[in-house]
Amino acid sequence: LSALISVVAIVQGAIASPPLNRRLFAIREDLQKNLFDGGQCNAEAHESLRLTFHDAIAISPALEAQGKFGGGGADGSIAIFSEIETGFHPNIGLDEIVEKQRPFINRHNLGVADFIQFAGAIGASNCPGAPQLAAFVGRKDATQPAPDGLVPEPFHTPDQIFDRLADASQGEFDPILTVWLLTAHTVAAANDVDPTIPGSPFDSTPGVFDSQFFVETTLQGTLFPGDGPNQGEVKSPLRGEMRLQSDFLIARDNRTACEWQSFINNQTKVHDMFQFVFHDLSILGQDINSLVDCTEVVPVPKPVVGRTHFPAGLTIRDVNHACAETPFPVLPTDPGPRTSVAPV
Ligand code: HEB
Ligand code: CA
């Protein structure tokens, strides 16, 4: 009889709470179908990846040391307290993806903090060349909003950005790892830096997780794609392409220029370093020992498409070569006349 009772208990348990991976596969399917247009590296995939950063980075041991609440890191606060946090200036535009994700959160049984990081990992997996990003489950959800002032802005100086990332990560995210984190801007566009040209990409391949972002940010800026200059914007090398002042400066800063250049034409590095830093970003403020690693649920992305190149009409002569130690890599130029970058 006791054997029968325990069998019943196991069956009931399985019905009450289907195994974690099975639940995650269902969420993945729902996201791919209904948020990411059938598995595309689309605008919602980009925005979901950006959201992981804006939730996770809002944690500050420095504020805690002053006796203030410093935020909970990857705790879902940006969605749980979206009315407050999406009103913070650096979070401009994120209200849209938070509201698009909310019905998925409501119809599945997963914490908000876990969901945000999971959706970012699934979205990124649709971008050829991306790594399989970590998916952990079991985070503690926020009980209060993060304070304002913890998310970097494109008009901040490299010093401000390096200090903020180091604070959030207890020193782990140094200037070098900041470059690794910025690899995310290879699948990215800006809607609100210049609202007259929404969807303006940071590189010519916003649907591919490649090293074009690192190439194109080193090129001499020649134009504003819209009605710039706007706050946080500097001249870009291509019509249709947005360039953030922070990316421009970190690409040329003597602490980071060589690291920046080292990503060019090095897809293995693009892939491996972002995989590494996302893992640590996605669990800021959480205790990894109480989380379950469900990364196997994240699809392994397709390999990168295309080879690293200068956009048509541009060559090594257009490069601002900021790394004194290493020659700039030799790259082919795309054939044809100068093109412009299409909005996302
Ligand atoms: Fe990021 C986007 C900034 C980092 C991811 N950016 C973005 C933008 C900006 C930024 C401004 C645009 C927005 C609009 O819409 O307009 N970032 C920034 C800064 C920093 C950063 C300043 C520091 C340095 N990011 C980052 C990181 C990441 C990211 C780390 C990762 C995770 N972003 C991102 C993405 C994007 C962006 C993905 C795109 C989104 C869309 O497309 O929508
Ligand atoms: Ca790209």
mmCIF file of N, CA, C and O and ligand atoms in Angstrom, residues 43 45-47 49-50 52-54 92-93 152-155 161 165 178 181-182 184-185 187-194 202 244 246-247 250 274 278 281 344, ligand 1:
data_model
loop_
_atom_site.group_PDB
_atom_site.id
_atom_site.type_symbol
_atom_site.label_atom_id
_atom_site.label_comp_id
_atom_site.label_asym_id
_atom_site.label_seq_id
_atom_site.Cartn_x
_atom_site.Cartn_y
_atom_site.Cartn_z
ATOM 1 N N ALA A 43 13.153 42.912 -33.909
ATOM 2 C CA ALA A 43 13.247 44.028 -32.957
ATOM 3 C C ALA A 43 12.924 43.569 -31.533
ATOM 4 O O ALA A 43 13.570 44.005 -30.569
ATOM 5 N N ALA A 45 13.429 40.616 -30.296
ATOM 6 C CA ALA A 45 14.582 39.853 -29.795
ATOM 7 C C ALA A 45 15.657 40.817 -29.289
ATOM 8 O O ALA A 45 16.230 40.632 -28.209
ATOM 9 N N HIS A 46 15.915 41.884 -30.064
ATOM 10 C CA HIS A 46 16.893 42.896 -29.629
ATOM 11 C C HIS A 46 16.458 43.535 -28.310
ATOM 12 O O HIS A 46 17.255 43.690 -27.381
ATOM 13 N N GLU A 47 15.179 43.914 -28.260
ATOM 14 C CA GLU A 47 14.685 44.606 -27.067
ATOM 15 C C GLU A 47 14.694 43.686 -25.842
ATOM 16 O O GLU A 47 14.967 44.132 -24.725
ATOM 17 N N LEU A 49 16.833 41.372 -25.301
ATOM 18 C CA LEU A 49 18.225 41.292 -24.852
ATOM 19 C C LEU A 49 18.610 42.557 -24.080
ATOM 20 O O LEU A 49 19.244 42.504 -23.023
ATOM 21 N N ARG A 50 18.182 43.707 -24.590
ATOM 22 C CA ARG A 50 18.471 44.964 -23.880
ATOM 23 C C ARG A 50 17.852 44.959 -22.476
ATOM 24 O O ARG A 50 18.457 45.419 -21.512
ATOM 25 N N THR A 52 17.411 42.503 -20.454
ATOM 26 C CA THR A 52 18.201 41.711 -19.481
ATOM 27 C C THR A 52 19.234 42.606 -18.806
ATOM 28 O O THR A 52 19.460 42.514 -17.600
ATOM 29 N N PHE A 53 19.849 43.484 -19.592
ATOM 30 C CA PHE A 53 20.889 44.369 -19.068
ATOM 31 C C PHE A 53 20.291 45.403 -18.114
ATOM 32 O O PHE A 53 20.808 45.631 -17.020
ATOM 33 N N HIS A 54 19.193 46.014 -18.522
ATOM 34 C CA HIS A 54 18.628 47.093 -17.709
ATOM 35 C C HIS A 54 18.021 46.581 -16.412
ATOM 36 O O HIS A 54 17.944 47.315 -15.431
ATOM 37 N N ILE A 92 14.253 54.479 -21.344
ATOM 38 C CA ILE A 92 13.288 54.968 -22.329
ATOM 39 C C ILE A 92 13.062 53.900 -23.415
ATOM 40 O O ILE A 92 14.004 53.275 -23.899
ATOM 41 N N GLY A 93 11.802 53.665 -23.729
ATOM 42 C CA GLY A 93 11.451 52.691 -24.766
ATOM 43 C C GLY A 93 11.214 51.285 -24.252
ATOM 44 O O GLY A 93 10.563 50.478 -24.911
ATOM 45 N N PRO A 152 23.620 52.856 -17.254
ATOM 46 C CA PRO A 152 24.462 53.790 -18.015
ATOM 47 C C PRO A 152 23.702 54.462 -19.165
ATOM 48 O O PRO A 152 22.777 53.883 -19.742
ATOM 49 N N GLU A 153 24.145 55.670 -19.477
ATOM 50 C CA GLU A 153 23.552 56.437 -20.577
ATOM 51 C C GLU A 153 24.602 56.620 -21.675
ATOM 52 O O GLU A 153 25.807 56.658 -21.387
ATOM 53 N N PRO A 154 24.167 56.803 -22.916
ATOM 54 C CA PRO A 154 25.143 56.943 -24.012
ATOM 55 C C PRO A 154 25.960 58.226 -23.934
ATOM 56 O O PRO A 154 26.998 58.331 -24.572
ATOM 57 N N PHE A 155 25.491 59.197 -23.120
ATOM 58 C CA PHE A 155 26.247 60.446 -22.969
ATOM 59 C C PHE A 155 27.148 60.423 -21.734
ATOM 60 O O PHE A 155 27.785 61.426 -21.427
ATOM 61 N N ILE A 161 30.942 55.060 -16.996
ATOM 62 C CA ILE A 161 30.431 53.735 -17.366
ATOM 63 C C ILE A 161 31.269 52.630 -16.725
ATOM 64 O O ILE A 161 30.724 51.680 -16.135
ATOM 65 N N LEU A 165 29.740 49.894 -14.003
ATOM 66 C CA LEU A 165 29.731 48.445 -14.236
ATOM 67 C C LEU A 165 30.569 47.708 -13.203
ATOM 68 O O LEU A 165 30.212 46.607 -12.767
ATOM 69 N N THR A 178 33.687 45.184 -19.987
ATOM 70 C CA THR A 178 32.678 46.110 -20.518
ATOM 71 C C THR A 178 32.642 46.026 -22.042
ATOM 72 O O THR A 178 31.568 46.035 -22.656
ATOM 73 N N LEU A 181 30.745 42.943 -22.939
ATOM 74 C CA LEU A 181 29.295 43.148 -22.801
ATOM 75 C C LEU A 181 28.724 43.923 -23.990
ATOM 76 O O LEU A 181 27.617 43.653 -24.455
ATOM 77 N N LEU A 182 29.510 44.882 -24.470
ATOM 78 C CA LEU A 182 29.004 45.727 -25.564
ATOM 79 C C LEU A 182 28.889 44.991 -26.882
ATOM 80 O O LEU A 182 28.316 45.511 -27.846
ATOM 81 N N ALA A 184 26.815 43.008 -27.461
ATOM 82 C CA ALA A 184 25.356 42.973 -27.680
ATOM 83 C C ALA A 184 24.907 44.018 -28.692
ATOM 84 O O ALA A 184 23.887 43.841 -29.370
ATOM 85 N N HIS A 185 25.665 45.099 -28.806
ATOM 86 C CA HIS A 185 25.254 46.141 -29.754
ATOM 87 C C HIS A 185 25.444 45.731 -31.217
ATOM 88 O O HIS A 185 25.144 46.512 -32.120
ATOM 89 N N VAL A 187 23.606 43.361 -32.382
ATOM 90 C CA VAL A 187 22.214 43.045 -32.757
ATOM 91 C C VAL A 187 21.307 44.088 -32.123
ATOM 92 O O VAL A 187 20.499 43.791 -31.251
ATOM 93 N N ALA A 188 21.463 45.319 -32.571
ATOM 94 C CA ALA A 188 20.807 46.405 -31.851
ATOM 95 C C ALA A 188 20.504 47.584 -32.754
ATOM 96 O O ALA A 188 21.182 47.821 -33.755
ATOM 97 N N ALA A 189 19.484 48.314 -32.327
ATOM 98 C CA ALA A 189 19.102 49.538 -33.003
ATOM 99 C C ALA A 189 18.590 50.508 -31.956
ATOM 100 O O ALA A 189 18.260 50.115 -30.841
ATOM 101 N N ALA A 190 18.540 51.774 -32.327
ATOM 102 C CA ALA A 190 18.040 52.793 -31.407
ATOM 103 C C ALA A 190 16.719 53.351 -31.912
ATOM 104 O O ALA A 190 16.589 53.704 -33.088
ATOM 105 N N ASN A 191 15.758 53.422 -30.996
ATOM 106 C CA ASN A 191 14.464 54.030 -31.329
ATOM 107 C C ASN A 191 14.346 55.449 -30.809
ATOM 108 O O ASN A 191 13.625 56.264 -31.381
ATOM 109 N N ASP A 192 15.028 55.707 -29.700
ATOM 110 C CA ASP A 192 14.745 56.942 -28.976
ATOM 111 C C ASP A 192 15.905 57.925 -28.902
ATOM 112 O O ASP A 192 15.741 59.015 -28.387
ATOM 113 N N VAL A 193 17.079 57.521 -29.401
ATOM 114 C CA VAL A 193 18.189 58.483 -29.398
ATOM 115 C C VAL A 193 17.842 59.609 -30.379
ATOM 116 O O VAL A 193 17.959 60.790 -30.065
ATOM 117 N N ASP A 194 17.407 59.208 -31.570
ATOM 118 C CA ASP A 194 16.866 60.163 -32.536
ATOM 119 C C ASP A 194 15.483 59.658 -32.943
ATOM 120 O O ASP A 194 15.345 58.799 -33.815
ATOM 121 N N PHE A 202 23.028 49.909 -35.002
ATOM 122 C CA PHE A 202 24.389 50.295 -34.627
ATOM 123 C C PHE A 202 25.434 49.700 -35.570
ATOM 124 O O PHE A 202 26.600 50.079 -35.528
ATOM 125 N N LEU A 244 26.400 55.620 -30.992
ATOM 126 C CA LEU A 244 26.339 56.165 -29.642
ATOM 127 C C LEU A 244 27.679 56.777 -29.278
ATOM 128 O O LEU A 244 28.742 56.225 -29.592
ATOM 129 N N SER A 246 28.947 56.808 -26.376
ATOM 130 C CA SER A 246 29.656 55.886 -25.466
ATOM 131 C C SER A 246 30.396 54.797 -26.243
ATOM 132 O O SER A 246 31.541 54.459 -25.912
ATOM 133 N N ASP A 247 29.778 54.234 -27.278
ATOM 134 C CA ASP A 247 30.470 53.219 -28.093
ATOM 135 C C ASP A 247 31.670 53.838 -28.799
ATOM 136 O O ASP A 247 32.763 53.246 -28.854
ATOM 137 N N ILE A 250 34.479 54.459 -26.110
ATOM 138 C CA ILE A 250 35.088 53.238 -25.564
ATOM 139 C C ILE A 250 35.909 52.538 -26.654
ATOM 140 O O ILE A 250 36.948 51.943 -26.380
ATOM 141 N N PHE A 274 30.974 36.905 -25.108
ATOM 142 C CA PHE A 274 29.618 37.335 -24.735
ATOM 143 C C PHE A 274 28.908 36.235 -23.949
ATOM 144 O O PHE A 274 28.170 36.515 -22.996
ATOM 145 N N PHE A 278 27.511 37.296 -20.300
ATOM 146 C CA PHE A 278 26.055 37.249 -20.106
ATOM 147 C C PHE A 278 25.712 36.341 -18.923
ATOM 148 O O PHE A 278 24.797 36.642 -18.133
ATOM 149 N N LEU A 281 26.276 38.493 -15.934
ATOM 150 C CA LEU A 281 25.295 39.587 -15.920
ATOM 151 C C LEU A 281 23.928 39.083 -15.469
ATOM 152 O O LEU A 281 23.247 39.711 -14.658
ATOM 153 N N VAL A 344 15.530 48.670 -38.697
ATOM 154 C CA VAL A 344 15.068 47.359 -38.217
ATOM 155 C C VAL A 344 13.534 47.372 -38.165
ATOM 156 O O VAL A 344 12.944 48.307 -37.615
HETATM 157 FE FE1 HEB B 1 22.790 49.030 -25.028
HETATM 158 C C1 HEB B 1 20.310 49.646 -27.352
HETATM 159 C C2 HEB B 1 23.097 52.417 -24.464
HETATM 160 C C3 HEB B 1 25.310 48.408 -22.787
HETATM 161 C C4 HEB B 1 22.133 45.656 -25.227
HETATM 162 N N1 HEB B 1 21.866 50.701 -25.766
HETATM 163 C C5 HEB B 1 20.858 50.741 -26.700
HETATM 164 C C6 HEB B 1 20.468 52.091 -26.886
HETATM 165 C C7 HEB B 1 21.233 52.864 -26.080
HETATM 166 C C8 HEB B 1 22.125 51.980 -25.375
HETATM 167 C C9 HEB B 1 21.185 54.375 -25.940
HETATM 168 C C10 HEB B 1 19.372 52.585 -27.834
HETATM 169 C C11 HEB B 1 18.044 52.659 -27.130
HETATM 170 C C12 HEB B 1 16.968 53.247 -28.046
HETATM 171 O O1 HEB B 1 16.055 52.523 -28.424
HETATM 172 O O2 HEB B 1 17.099 54.440 -28.414
HETATM 173 N N2 HEB B 1 23.998 50.191 -23.863
HETATM 174 C C13 HEB B 1 23.987 51.553 -23.803
HETATM 175 C C14 HEB B 1 25.040 51.995 -22.923
HETATM 176 C C15 HEB B 1 25.650 50.873 -22.442
HETATM 177 C C16 HEB B 1 24.979 49.740 -23.046
HETATM 178 C C17 HEB B 1 25.379 53.428 -22.603
HETATM 179 C C18 HEB B 1 26.812 50.772 -21.457
HETATM 180 C C19 HEB B 1 28.107 50.991 -22.085
HETATM 181 N N3 HEB B 1 23.558 47.335 -24.141
HETATM 182 C C20 HEB B 1 24.556 47.321 -23.244
HETATM 183 C C21 HEB B 1 24.784 45.970 -22.785
HETATM 184 C C22 HEB B 1 23.885 45.194 -23.433
HETATM 185 C C23 HEB B 1 23.117 46.074 -24.305
HETATM 186 C C24 HEB B 1 25.807 45.542 -21.787
HETATM 187 C C25 HEB B 1 23.752 43.729 -23.269
HETATM 188 C C26 HEB B 1 22.994 42.949 -22.782
HETATM 189 N N4 HEB B 1 21.473 47.887 -26.102
HETATM 190 C C27 HEB B 1 21.440 46.501 -26.106
HETATM 191 C C28 HEB B 1 20.566 46.046 -27.148
HETATM 192 C C29 HEB B 1 20.030 47.199 -27.736
HETATM 193 C C30 HEB B 1 20.619 48.328 -27.058
HETATM 194 C C31 HEB B 1 20.296 44.597 -27.505
HETATM 195 C C32 HEB B 1 19.055 47.282 -28.934
HETATM 196 C C33 HEB B 1 17.632 47.425 -28.514
HETATM 197 C C34 HEB B 1 16.743 47.538 -29.787
HETATM 198 O O3 HEB B 1 17.158 47.232 -30.900
HETATM 199 O O4 HEB B 1 15.590 47.969 -29.619
#
